[in-house]
């Protein structure tokens, strides 16, 4: 039931067609686009492309690695990673329209040989044990109530010694104002505190390598965006629809009132029997 409600939140009816129309502003359909040109609409998390770049660096992702992006959205982080580092990236997402859009945008950037997407749940990843060097999870965990299963599933598909890089919204113990970008009502929002998030990750077979409170950086980014005036076009409003301005205004308000925080962290997969 929860998966159905989360899927409904990211329902994005006719998304690929809307993207085709919006992207005419950047050039004709046959013109190849670069990942940075799409950054205002395909990095669906706080601090956009800058946060993805920092997470990639913090996790030490290098050329030739095999990376899984869980909850890959419309594929911006996967495309950026493949272009900037030169690794192979597979994305999985619950939302079919998002997966279709991710494939379309990847055709437009000409990265089909390095980046692929499929529809799947983070709680049932369609991969064998131990097949990825790195798993990324950016602004997805807050949609998932069964965190123990989520982190166990991520650990299962990682090679021993592999890295799990996460960038998440966390609760400060106060009810946020809704709607927010990941949930129009509390029914699809499953926030944990920073301590509880770490407390759920480590027992799944992980050792913490880096743990950073990113809240101040998020607030500074929001202040810079406000000072810069109207957002660039096309932006995430194309993906989420006309209420996106309200969803992101509430996220800003929740951060500024310290109802929510943001954490960026990297873990190493350790043998579960010796943790
Ligand atoms: C806020 S968006 C973030 C997208 C992407 N990680 C990014 O940073 O651009 C959250 C994404 O998580 C996906 N998602 C939520 N619950 C999921 C689940 N159980 N399994 C797979 N994907 C899920 C949603 O469909 C959505 O695309």
PDB file of C-alpha atoms and ligand atoms in Angstrom:
ATOM      1  CA  UNK A   1       0.000   0.000   0.000  1.00  0.00           C
ATOM      2  CA  UNK A   2       2.794   2.413   0.952  1.00  0.00           C
ATOM      3  CA  UNK A   3       4.622   1.747  -2.337  1.00  0.00           C
ATOM      4  CA  UNK A   4       1.405   2.570  -4.214  1.00  0.00           C
ATOM      5  CA  UNK A   5       1.054   5.867  -2.327  1.00  0.00           C
ATOM      6  CA  UNK A   6       4.715   6.787  -2.912  1.00  0.00           C
ATOM      7  CA  UNK A   7       4.341   5.904  -6.621  1.00  0.00           C
ATOM      8  CA  UNK A   8       1.265   8.109  -6.728  1.00  0.00           C
ATOM      9  CA  UNK A   9       3.204  11.027  -5.237  1.00  0.00           C
ATOM     10  CA  UNK A  10       5.735  10.709  -8.111  1.00  0.00           C
ATOM     11  CA  UNK A  11       2.957   9.979 -10.642  1.00  0.00           C
ATOM     12  CA  UNK A  12       4.244  12.554 -13.164  1.00  0.00           C
ATOM     13  CA  UNK A  13       1.594  11.901 -15.812  1.00  0.00           C
ATOM     14  CA  UNK A  14       2.928  12.488 -19.343  1.00  0.00           C
ATOM     15  CA  UNK A  15       6.359  13.405 -17.961  1.00  0.00           C
ATOM     16  CA  UNK A  16       8.460  12.455 -20.994  1.00  0.00           C
ATOM     17  CA  UNK A  17       6.182  14.445 -23.320  1.00  0.00           C
ATOM     18  CA  UNK A  18       6.353  17.440 -20.981  1.00  0.00           C
ATOM     19  CA  UNK A  19      10.145  17.168 -20.906  1.00  0.00           C
ATOM     20  CA  UNK A  20      10.297  17.042 -24.709  1.00  0.00           C
ATOM     21  CA  UNK A  21       8.309  20.260 -24.862  1.00  0.00           C
ATOM     22  CA  UNK A  22      10.262  22.019 -22.102  1.00  0.00           C
ATOM     23  CA  UNK A  23      13.645  21.012 -23.538  1.00  0.00           C
ATOM     24  CA  UNK A  24      12.915  22.777 -26.836  1.00  0.00           C
ATOM     25  CA  UNK A  25      14.144  25.840 -24.938  1.00  0.00           C
ATOM     26  CA  UNK A  26      17.641  24.251 -25.003  1.00  0.00           C
ATOM     27  CA  UNK A  27      17.671  23.336 -28.704  1.00  0.00           C
ATOM     28  CA  UNK A  28      16.102  20.995 -31.284  1.00  0.00           C
ATOM     29  CA  UNK A  29      15.300  17.356 -30.392  1.00  0.00           C
ATOM     30  CA  UNK A  30      18.266  15.977 -32.356  1.00  0.00           C
ATOM     31  CA  UNK A  31      20.757  18.240 -30.568  1.00  0.00           C
ATOM     32  CA  UNK A  32      22.824  16.421 -27.929  1.00  0.00           C
ATOM     33  CA  UNK A  33      22.537  17.838 -24.401  1.00  0.00           C
ATOM     34  CA  UNK A  34      25.174  17.750 -21.647  1.00  0.00           C
ATOM     35  CA  UNK A  35      24.430  16.602 -18.067  1.00  0.00           C
ATOM     36  CA  UNK A  36      25.120  20.119 -16.622  1.00  0.00           C
ATOM     37  CA  UNK A  37      22.510  21.621 -19.015  1.00  0.00           C
ATOM     38  CA  UNK A  38      19.871  19.433 -17.344  1.00  0.00           C
ATOM     39  CA  UNK A  39      20.963  20.066 -13.747  1.00  0.00           C
ATOM     40  CA  UNK A  40      18.075  22.405 -12.839  1.00  0.00           C
ATOM     41  CA  UNK A  41      15.548  19.657 -13.606  1.00  0.00           C
ATOM     42  CA  UNK A  42      17.294  16.328 -13.047  1.00  0.00           C
ATOM     43  CA  UNK A  43      19.018  16.661  -9.635  1.00  0.00           C
ATOM     44  CA  UNK A  44      16.039  16.074  -7.359  1.00  0.00           C
ATOM     45  CA  UNK A  45      17.606  16.879  -3.983  1.00  0.00           C
ATOM     46  CA  UNK A  46      18.818  19.777  -1.865  1.00  0.00           C
ATOM     47  CA  UNK A  47      21.906  21.579  -3.256  1.00  0.00           C
ATOM     48  CA  UNK A  48      21.447  19.943  -6.680  1.00  0.00           C
ATOM     49  CA  UNK A  49      24.524  19.100  -8.732  1.00  0.00           C
ATOM     50  CA  UNK A  50      26.962  20.460  -6.100  1.00  0.00           C
ATOM     51  CA  UNK A  51      25.716  17.903  -3.565  1.00  0.00           C
ATOM     52  CA  UNK A  52      26.010  15.025  -6.069  1.00  0.00           C
ATOM     53  CA  UNK A  53      29.569  16.087  -6.924  1.00  0.00           C
ATOM     54  CA  UNK A  54      30.528  16.246  -3.230  1.00  0.00           C
ATOM     55  CA  UNK A  55      28.966  12.857  -2.491  1.00  0.00           C
ATOM     56  CA  UNK A  56      30.834  11.281  -5.423  1.00  0.00           C
ATOM     57  CA  UNK A  57      34.111  12.717  -4.129  1.00  0.00           C
ATOM     58  CA  UNK A  58      33.431  11.761  -0.512  1.00  0.00           C
ATOM     59  CA  UNK A  59      32.691   8.178  -1.606  1.00  0.00           C
ATOM     60  CA  UNK A  60      35.893   7.992  -3.697  1.00  0.00           C
ATOM     61  CA  UNK A  61      34.062   6.817  -6.819  1.00  0.00           C
ATOM     62  CA  UNK A  62      36.562   6.174  -9.614  1.00  0.00           C
ATOM     63  CA  UNK A  63      36.584   5.270 -13.318  1.00  0.00           C
ATOM     64  CA  UNK A  64      35.694   1.666 -14.052  1.00  0.00           C
ATOM     65  CA  UNK A  65      33.610   1.157 -10.896  1.00  0.00           C
ATOM     66  CA  UNK A  66      30.130  -0.279 -11.122  1.00  0.00           C
ATOM     67  CA  UNK A  67      27.595   1.951  -9.356  1.00  0.00           C
ATOM     68  CA  UNK A  68      23.931   1.431  -8.447  1.00  0.00           C
ATOM     69  CA  UNK A  69      21.778   4.533  -7.879  1.00  0.00           C
ATOM     70  CA  UNK A  70      18.774   3.500  -5.766  1.00  0.00           C
ATOM     71  CA  UNK A  71      15.747   5.788  -6.274  1.00  0.00           C
ATOM     72  CA  UNK A  72      17.415   7.290  -9.335  1.00  0.00           C
ATOM     73  CA  UNK A  73      14.594   9.743 -10.148  1.00  0.00           C
ATOM     74  CA  UNK A  74      14.919  11.130 -13.670  1.00  0.00           C
ATOM     75  CA  UNK A  75      18.565  10.049 -13.727  1.00  0.00           C
ATOM     76  CA  UNK A  76      20.557  13.257 -13.224  1.00  0.00           C
ATOM     77  CA  UNK A  77      23.002  11.909 -10.614  1.00  0.00           C
ATOM     78  CA  UNK A  78      23.656   8.766 -12.708  1.00  0.00           C
ATOM     79  CA  UNK A  79      24.380  10.779 -15.873  1.00  0.00           C
ATOM     80  CA  UNK A  80      26.597  13.260 -14.033  1.00  0.00           C
ATOM     81  CA  UNK A  81      28.562  10.439 -12.412  1.00  0.00           C
ATOM     82  CA  UNK A  82      29.106   8.562 -15.663  1.00  0.00           C
ATOM     83  CA  UNK A  83      30.199  11.743 -17.459  1.00  0.00           C
ATOM     84  CA  UNK A  84      32.450  13.139 -14.740  1.00  0.00           C
ATOM     85  CA  UNK A  85      34.085   9.949 -13.431  1.00  0.00           C
ATOM     86  CA  UNK A  86      33.689   7.464 -16.278  1.00  0.00           C
ATOM     87  CA  UNK A  87      31.972   4.628 -14.455  1.00  0.00           C
ATOM     88  CA  UNK A  88      29.006   2.430 -15.346  1.00  0.00           C
ATOM     89  CA  UNK A  89      25.794   3.393 -13.534  1.00  0.00           C
ATOM     90  CA  UNK A  90      22.536   1.475 -13.145  1.00  0.00           C
ATOM     91  CA  UNK A  91      19.531   3.334 -11.733  1.00  0.00           C
ATOM     92  CA  UNK A  92      16.410   1.797 -10.202  1.00  0.00           C
ATOM     93  CA  UNK A  93      13.248   3.659  -9.278  1.00  0.00           C
ATOM     94  CA  UNK A  94       9.719   2.819  -8.161  1.00  0.00           C
ATOM     95  CA  UNK A  95       8.145   5.349 -10.545  1.00  0.00           C
ATOM     96  CA  UNK A  96       7.683   4.133 -14.132  1.00  0.00           C
ATOM     97  CA  UNK A  97       7.221   7.651 -15.549  1.00  0.00           C
ATOM     98  CA  UNK A  98      10.502   8.666 -13.890  1.00  0.00           C
ATOM     99  CA  UNK A  99      12.303   5.651 -15.389  1.00  0.00           C
ATOM    100  CA  UNK A 100      10.878   6.465 -18.857  1.00  0.00           C
ATOM    101  CA  UNK A 101      11.983  10.081 -18.447  1.00  0.00           C
ATOM    102  CA  UNK A 102      15.439   8.995 -17.243  1.00  0.00           C
ATOM    103  CA  UNK A 103      15.856   6.826 -20.373  1.00  0.00           C
ATOM    104  CA  UNK A 104      14.702   9.655 -22.642  1.00  0.00           C
ATOM    105  CA  UNK A 105      17.071  12.191 -21.050  1.00  0.00           C
ATOM    106  CA  UNK A 106      19.933   9.672 -21.301  1.00  0.00           C
ATOM    107  CA  UNK A 107      19.247   9.312 -25.039  1.00  0.00           C
ATOM    108  CA  UNK A 108      19.412  13.098 -25.300  1.00  0.00           C
ATOM    109  CA  UNK A 109      22.858  13.149 -23.614  1.00  0.00           C
ATOM    110  CA  UNK A 110      24.072  10.173 -25.692  1.00  0.00           C
ATOM    111  CA  UNK A 111      25.062   8.152 -22.602  1.00  0.00           C
ATOM    112  CA  UNK A 112      23.048   4.985 -23.295  1.00  0.00           C
ATOM    113  CA  UNK A 113      26.226   2.878 -23.367  1.00  0.00           C
ATOM    114  CA  UNK A 114      27.196   3.775 -19.793  1.00  0.00           C
ATOM    115  CA  UNK A 115      23.931   4.441 -17.970  1.00  0.00           C
ATOM    116  CA  UNK A 116      20.745   2.349 -17.732  1.00  0.00           C
ATOM    117  CA  UNK A 117      17.533   2.453 -15.719  1.00  0.00           C
ATOM    118  CA  UNK A 118      14.902  -0.021 -14.600  1.00  0.00           C
ATOM    119  CA  UNK A 119      11.720   0.060 -12.568  1.00  0.00           C
ATOM    120  CA  UNK A 120      12.173  -1.706  -9.229  1.00  0.00           C
ATOM    121  CA  UNK A 121      11.701  -1.270  -5.501  1.00  0.00           C
ATOM    122  CA  UNK A 122      14.631  -0.456  -3.256  1.00  0.00           C
ATOM    123  CA  UNK A 123      13.282  -3.157  -0.951  1.00  0.00           C
ATOM    124  CA  UNK A 124      13.630  -5.855  -3.615  1.00  0.00           C
ATOM    125  CA  UNK A 125      16.607  -5.001  -5.785  1.00  0.00           C
ATOM    126  CA  UNK A 126      16.702  -7.140  -8.963  1.00  0.00           C
ATOM    127  CA  UNK A 127      20.431  -7.941  -8.699  1.00  0.00           C
ATOM    128  CA  UNK A 128      22.635 -10.780  -7.451  1.00  0.00           C
ATOM    129  CA  UNK A 129      24.559 -10.484  -4.202  1.00  0.00           C
ATOM    130  CA  UNK A 130      27.830  -8.551  -4.264  1.00  0.00           C
ATOM    131  CA  UNK A 131      27.702  -7.059  -7.758  1.00  0.00           C
ATOM    132  CA  UNK A 132      28.296  -3.302  -7.190  1.00  0.00           C
ATOM    133  CA  UNK A 133      31.326  -1.319  -5.998  1.00  0.00           C
ATOM    134  CA  UNK A 134      29.169   1.590  -4.825  1.00  0.00           C
ATOM    135  CA  UNK A 135      25.486   2.203  -4.014  1.00  0.00           C
ATOM    136  CA  UNK A 136      24.111   5.768  -3.986  1.00  0.00           C
ATOM    137  CA  UNK A 137      20.927   6.795  -2.155  1.00  0.00           C
ATOM    138  CA  UNK A 138      20.020  10.472  -2.401  1.00  0.00           C
ATOM    139  CA  UNK A 139      16.819  11.865  -0.860  1.00  0.00           C
ATOM    140  CA  UNK A 140      14.998   8.515  -1.055  1.00  0.00           C
ATOM    141  CA  UNK A 141      15.093   6.996   2.452  1.00  0.00           C
ATOM    142  CA  UNK A 142      12.455   9.420   3.722  1.00  0.00           C
ATOM    143  CA  UNK A 143       9.919   7.634   1.468  1.00  0.00           C
ATOM    144  CA  UNK A 144      10.737   4.205   2.970  1.00  0.00           C
ATOM    145  CA  UNK A 145       9.346   2.952   6.277  1.00  0.00           C
ATOM    146  CA  UNK A 146      11.207  -0.374   6.459  1.00  0.00           C
ATOM    147  CA  UNK A 147      14.707   1.033   6.862  1.00  0.00           C
ATOM    148  CA  UNK A 148      16.202  -2.208   8.193  1.00  0.00           C
ATOM    149  CA  UNK A 149      15.187  -3.976   4.983  1.00  0.00           C
ATOM    150  CA  UNK A 150      16.324  -1.067   2.796  1.00  0.00           C
ATOM    151  CA  UNK A 151      19.845  -1.011   4.245  1.00  0.00           C
ATOM    152  CA  UNK A 152      20.107  -4.845   4.281  1.00  0.00           C
ATOM    153  CA  UNK A 153      19.153  -4.923   0.598  1.00  0.00           C
ATOM    154  CA  UNK A 154      21.778  -2.279  -0.235  1.00  0.00           C
ATOM    155  CA  UNK A 155      24.397  -4.235   1.752  1.00  0.00           C
ATOM    156  CA  UNK A 156      23.436  -7.452  -0.070  1.00  0.00           C
ATOM    157  CA  UNK A 157      24.178  -6.076  -3.555  1.00  0.00           C
ATOM    158  CA  UNK A 158      27.495  -4.464  -2.541  1.00  0.00           C
ATOM    159  CA  UNK A 159      30.852  -6.212  -2.946  1.00  0.00           C
ATOM    160  CA  UNK A 160      32.732  -6.737   0.342  1.00  0.00           C
ATOM    161  CA  UNK A 161      34.563  -3.471   1.043  1.00  0.00           C
ATOM    162  CA  UNK A 162      32.187  -1.614  -1.307  1.00  0.00           C
ATOM    163  CA  UNK A 163      30.848   1.838  -0.430  1.00  0.00           C
ATOM    164  CA  UNK A 164      27.356   3.042   0.417  1.00  0.00           C
ATOM    165  CA  UNK A 165      26.966   6.813  -0.102  1.00  0.00           C
ATOM    166  CA  UNK A 166      23.811   8.464   1.208  1.00  0.00           C
ATOM    167  CA  UNK A 167      22.401  11.992   1.289  1.00  0.00           C
ATOM    168  CA  UNK A 168      19.209  12.205   3.311  1.00  0.00           C
ATOM    169  CA  UNK A 169      16.718  14.468   4.982  1.00  0.00           C
ATOM    170  CA  UNK A 170      16.450  13.723   8.722  1.00  0.00           C
ATOM    171  CA  UNK A 171      13.947  14.635  11.415  1.00  0.00           C
ATOM    172  CA  UNK A 172      14.724  16.891  14.346  1.00  0.00           C
ATOM    173  CA  UNK A 173      11.807  15.447  16.309  1.00  0.00           C
ATOM    174  CA  UNK A 174       9.314  18.164  15.272  1.00  0.00           C
ATOM    175  CA  UNK A 175       6.491  17.566  12.776  1.00  0.00           C
ATOM    176  CA  UNK A 176       7.375  19.230   9.431  1.00  0.00           C
ATOM    177  CA  UNK A 177       5.021  21.456   7.464  1.00  0.00           C
ATOM    178  CA  UNK A 178       3.477  19.508   4.552  1.00  0.00           C
ATOM    179  CA  UNK A 179       3.382  19.197   1.570  1.00  0.00           C
ATOM    180  CA  UNK A 180       7.126  18.692   0.956  1.00  0.00           C
ATOM    181  CA  UNK A 181       8.892  17.516  -2.231  1.00  0.00           C
ATOM    182  CA  UNK A 182       8.802  13.807  -1.225  1.00  0.00           C
ATOM    183  CA  UNK A 183       5.336  13.730   0.369  1.00  0.00           C
ATOM    184  CA  UNK A 184       2.170  15.762   0.002  1.00  0.00           C
ATOM    185  CA  UNK A 185       0.890  14.289   3.300  1.00  0.00           C
ATOM    186  CA  UNK A 186       2.563  12.487   6.248  1.00  0.00           C
ATOM    187  CA  UNK A 187       1.288   9.160   4.790  1.00  0.00           C
ATOM    188  CA  UNK A 188       4.374   8.795   2.537  1.00  0.00           C
ATOM    189  CA  UNK A 189       6.960  10.432   4.795  1.00  0.00           C
ATOM    190  CA  UNK A 190       9.098   8.219   7.058  1.00  0.00           C
ATOM    191  CA  UNK A 191      11.730  10.512   8.482  1.00  0.00           C
ATOM    192  CA  UNK A 192      14.198   9.306  11.106  1.00  0.00           C
ATOM    193  CA  UNK A 193      16.552  11.386  13.225  1.00  0.00           C
ATOM    194  CA  UNK A 194      20.236  11.503  12.225  1.00  0.00           C
ATOM    195  CA  UNK A 195      21.144   9.176  15.092  1.00  0.00           C
ATOM    196  CA  UNK A 196      18.360   6.707  14.232  1.00  0.00           C
ATOM    197  CA  UNK A 197      19.403   6.739  10.550  1.00  0.00           C
ATOM    198  CA  UNK A 198      22.968   5.792  11.466  1.00  0.00           C
ATOM    199  CA  UNK A 199      21.612   3.319  14.005  1.00  0.00           C
ATOM    200  CA  UNK A 200      19.645   1.602  11.219  1.00  0.00           C
ATOM    201  CA  UNK A 201      22.509   1.573   8.699  1.00  0.00           C
ATOM    202  CA  UNK A 202      25.404   0.179  10.740  1.00  0.00           C
ATOM    203  CA  UNK A 203      23.717  -3.060  11.911  1.00  0.00           C
ATOM    204  CA  UNK A 204      22.978  -3.929   8.271  1.00  0.00           C
ATOM    205  CA  UNK A 205      26.741  -4.541   7.834  1.00  0.00           C
ATOM    206  CA  UNK A 206      28.327  -1.104   7.479  1.00  0.00           C
ATOM    207  CA  UNK A 207      31.177   0.825   9.068  1.00  0.00           C
ATOM    208  CA  UNK A 208      30.945   4.643   8.999  1.00  0.00           C
ATOM    209  CA  UNK A 209      33.709   6.292   6.936  1.00  0.00           C
ATOM    210  CA  UNK A 210      32.307   9.853   6.776  1.00  0.00           C
ATOM    211  CA  UNK A 211      29.342  11.526   8.486  1.00  0.00           C
ATOM    212  CA  UNK A 212      28.577  15.163   7.770  1.00  0.00           C
ATOM    213  CA  UNK A 213      25.751  17.450   8.902  1.00  0.00           C
ATOM    214  CA  UNK A 214      24.885  19.243   5.656  1.00  0.00           C
ATOM    215  CA  UNK A 215      22.088  21.439   7.068  1.00  0.00           C
ATOM    216  CA  UNK A 216      24.064  24.697   7.204  1.00  0.00           C
ATOM    217  CA  UNK A 217      25.260  24.184   3.610  1.00  0.00           C
ATOM    218  CA  UNK A 218      21.640  23.581   2.528  1.00  0.00           C
ATOM    219  CA  UNK A 219      20.468  26.779   4.239  1.00  0.00           C
ATOM    220  CA  UNK A 220      23.265  28.800   2.610  1.00  0.00           C
ATOM    221  CA  UNK A 221      22.362  27.334  -0.810  1.00  0.00           C
ATOM    222  CA  UNK A 222      18.710  28.288  -0.325  1.00  0.00           C
ATOM    223  CA  UNK A 223      19.709  31.850   0.642  1.00  0.00           C
ATOM    224  CA  UNK A 224      21.828  32.108  -2.543  1.00  0.00           C
ATOM    225  CA  UNK A 225      18.953  30.808  -4.700  1.00  0.00           C
ATOM    226  CA  UNK A 226      16.562  33.342  -3.199  1.00  0.00           C
ATOM    227  CA  UNK A 227      19.005  36.181  -3.824  1.00  0.00           C
ATOM    228  CA  UNK A 228      19.448  35.031  -7.444  1.00  0.00           C
ATOM    229  CA  UNK A 229      15.752  35.633  -8.298  1.00  0.00           C
ATOM    230  CA  UNK A 230      13.451  33.345 -10.352  1.00  0.00           C
ATOM    231  CA  UNK A 231      14.750  29.763 -10.928  1.00  0.00           C
ATOM    232  CA  UNK A 232      16.319  28.825 -14.276  1.00  0.00           C
ATOM    233  CA  UNK A 233      13.995  27.242 -16.803  1.00  0.00           C
ATOM    234  CA  UNK A 234      13.256  24.373 -17.381  1.00  0.00           C
ATOM    235  CA  UNK A 235      13.459  23.213 -13.760  1.00  0.00           C
ATOM    236  CA  UNK A 236      12.041  20.556 -11.397  1.00  0.00           C
ATOM    237  CA  UNK A 237       8.593  22.140 -11.752  1.00  0.00           C
ATOM    238  CA  UNK A 238       8.391  20.305 -15.119  1.00  0.00           C
ATOM    239  CA  UNK A 239       8.940  16.993 -13.298  1.00  0.00           C
ATOM    240  CA  UNK A 240       6.726  17.502 -10.225  1.00  0.00           C
ATOM    241  CA  UNK A 241       4.025  19.787 -11.613  1.00  0.00           C
ATOM    242  CA  UNK A 242       2.639  23.207 -10.755  1.00  0.00           C
ATOM    243  CA  UNK A 243       2.683  22.733  -6.960  1.00  0.00           C
ATOM    244  CA  UNK A 244       6.469  22.222  -6.885  1.00  0.00           C
ATOM    245  CA  UNK A 245       7.044  25.831  -5.787  1.00  0.00           C
ATOM    246  CA  UNK A 246       4.880  25.192  -2.724  1.00  0.00           C
ATOM    247  CA  UNK A 247       6.593  21.848  -1.977  1.00  0.00           C
ATOM    248  CA  UNK A 248      10.048  23.407  -2.061  1.00  0.00           C
ATOM    249  CA  UNK A 249       8.930  26.497  -0.096  1.00  0.00           C
ATOM    250  CA  UNK A 250       7.850  24.160   2.709  1.00  0.00           C
ATOM    251  CA  UNK A 251      11.184  22.326   2.625  1.00  0.00           C
ATOM    252  CA  UNK A 252      12.906  25.701   2.987  1.00  0.00           C
ATOM    253  CA  UNK A 253      10.636  26.668   5.871  1.00  0.00           C
ATOM    254  CA  UNK A 254      11.232  23.318   7.619  1.00  0.00           C
ATOM    255  CA  UNK A 255      15.011  23.708   7.300  1.00  0.00           C
ATOM    256  CA  UNK A 256      15.002  27.339   8.412  1.00  0.00           C
ATOM    257  CA  UNK A 257      12.853  26.458  11.457  1.00  0.00           C
ATOM    258  CA  UNK A 258      15.186  23.520  12.238  1.00  0.00           C
ATOM    259  CA  UNK A 259      12.342  21.022  11.933  1.00  0.00           C
ATOM    260  CA  UNK A 260      14.456  19.042   9.464  1.00  0.00           C
ATOM    261  CA  UNK A 261      18.168  18.518   8.874  1.00  0.00           C
ATOM    262  CA  UNK A 262      20.291  17.021   6.087  1.00  0.00           C
ATOM    263  CA  UNK A 263      23.039  14.433   6.405  1.00  0.00           C
ATOM    264  CA  UNK A 264      25.669  13.288   3.884  1.00  0.00           C
ATOM    265  CA  UNK A 265      27.484  10.064   4.783  1.00  0.00           C
ATOM    266  CA  UNK A 266      29.618   7.253   3.381  1.00  0.00           C
ATOM    267  CA  UNK A 267      29.868   3.704   4.761  1.00  0.00           C
ATOM    268  CA  UNK A 268      32.018   0.682   3.980  1.00  0.00           C
ATOM    269  CA  UNK A 269      30.399  -2.730   3.568  1.00  0.00           C
ATOM    270  CA  UNK A 270      31.857  -5.002   6.250  1.00  0.00           C
ATOM    271  CA  UNK A 271      31.339  -8.737   6.734  1.00  0.00           C
ATOM    272  CA  UNK A 272      28.101  -9.006   8.663  1.00  0.00           C
ATOM    273  CA  UNK A 273      29.388 -11.796  10.937  1.00  0.00           C
ATOM    274  CA  UNK A 274      32.309  -9.638  12.244  1.00  0.00           C
ATOM    275  CA  UNK A 275      30.570  -6.315  12.772  1.00  0.00           C
TER     276      UNK A 275
HETATM  277  C1  LIG B   1      13.280  13.086  -4.182  1.00  0.00           C
HETATM  278  S1  LIG B   1      13.456  11.939  -5.473  1.00  0.00           S
HETATM  279  C2  LIG B   1      15.238  11.762  -5.593  1.00  0.00           C
HETATM  280  C3  LIG B   1      15.668  11.238  -6.948  1.00  0.00           C
HETATM  281  C4  LIG B   1      17.188  11.101  -7.164  1.00  0.00           C
HETATM  282  N1  LIG B   1      17.808  10.267  -6.139  1.00  0.00           N
HETATM  283  C5  LIG B   1      17.865  12.440  -7.201  1.00  0.00           C
HETATM  284  O1  LIG B   1      18.490  12.803  -6.192  1.00  0.00           O
HETATM  285  O2  LIG B   1      17.763  13.131  -8.233  1.00  0.00           O
HETATM  286  C6  LIG B   1      13.014  10.402  -4.659  1.00  0.00           C
HETATM  287  C7  LIG B   1      12.967   9.217  -5.599  1.00  0.00           C
HETATM  288  O3  LIG B   1      12.910   8.012  -4.844  1.00  0.00           O
HETATM  289  C8  LIG B   1      12.057   7.108  -5.522  1.00  0.00           C
HETATM  290  N2  LIG B   1      11.594   6.108  -4.545  1.00  0.00           N
HETATM  291  C9  LIG B   1      10.857   6.304  -3.426  1.00  0.00           C
HETATM  292  N3  LIG B   1      10.632   5.124  -2.785  1.00  0.00           N
HETATM  293  C10 LIG B   1      11.257   4.174  -3.514  1.00  0.00           C
HETATM  294  C11 LIG B   1      11.397   2.754  -3.387  1.00  0.00           C
HETATM  295  N4  LIG B   1      10.832   2.078  -2.380  1.00  0.00           N
HETATM  296  N5  LIG B   1      12.107   2.099  -4.315  1.00  0.00           N
HETATM  297  C12 LIG B   1      12.674   2.746  -5.357  1.00  0.00           C
HETATM  298  N6  LIG B   1      12.569   4.090  -5.550  1.00  0.00           N
HETATM  299  C13 LIG B   1      11.874   4.790  -4.643  1.00  0.00           C
HETATM  300  C14 LIG B   1      10.954   7.992  -6.057  1.00  0.00           C
HETATM  301  O4  LIG B   1      10.211   7.370  -7.070  1.00  0.00           O
HETATM  302  C15 LIG B   1      11.766   9.206  -6.515  1.00  0.00           C
HETATM  303  O5  LIG B   1      12.206   9.068  -7.842  1.00  0.00           O
END
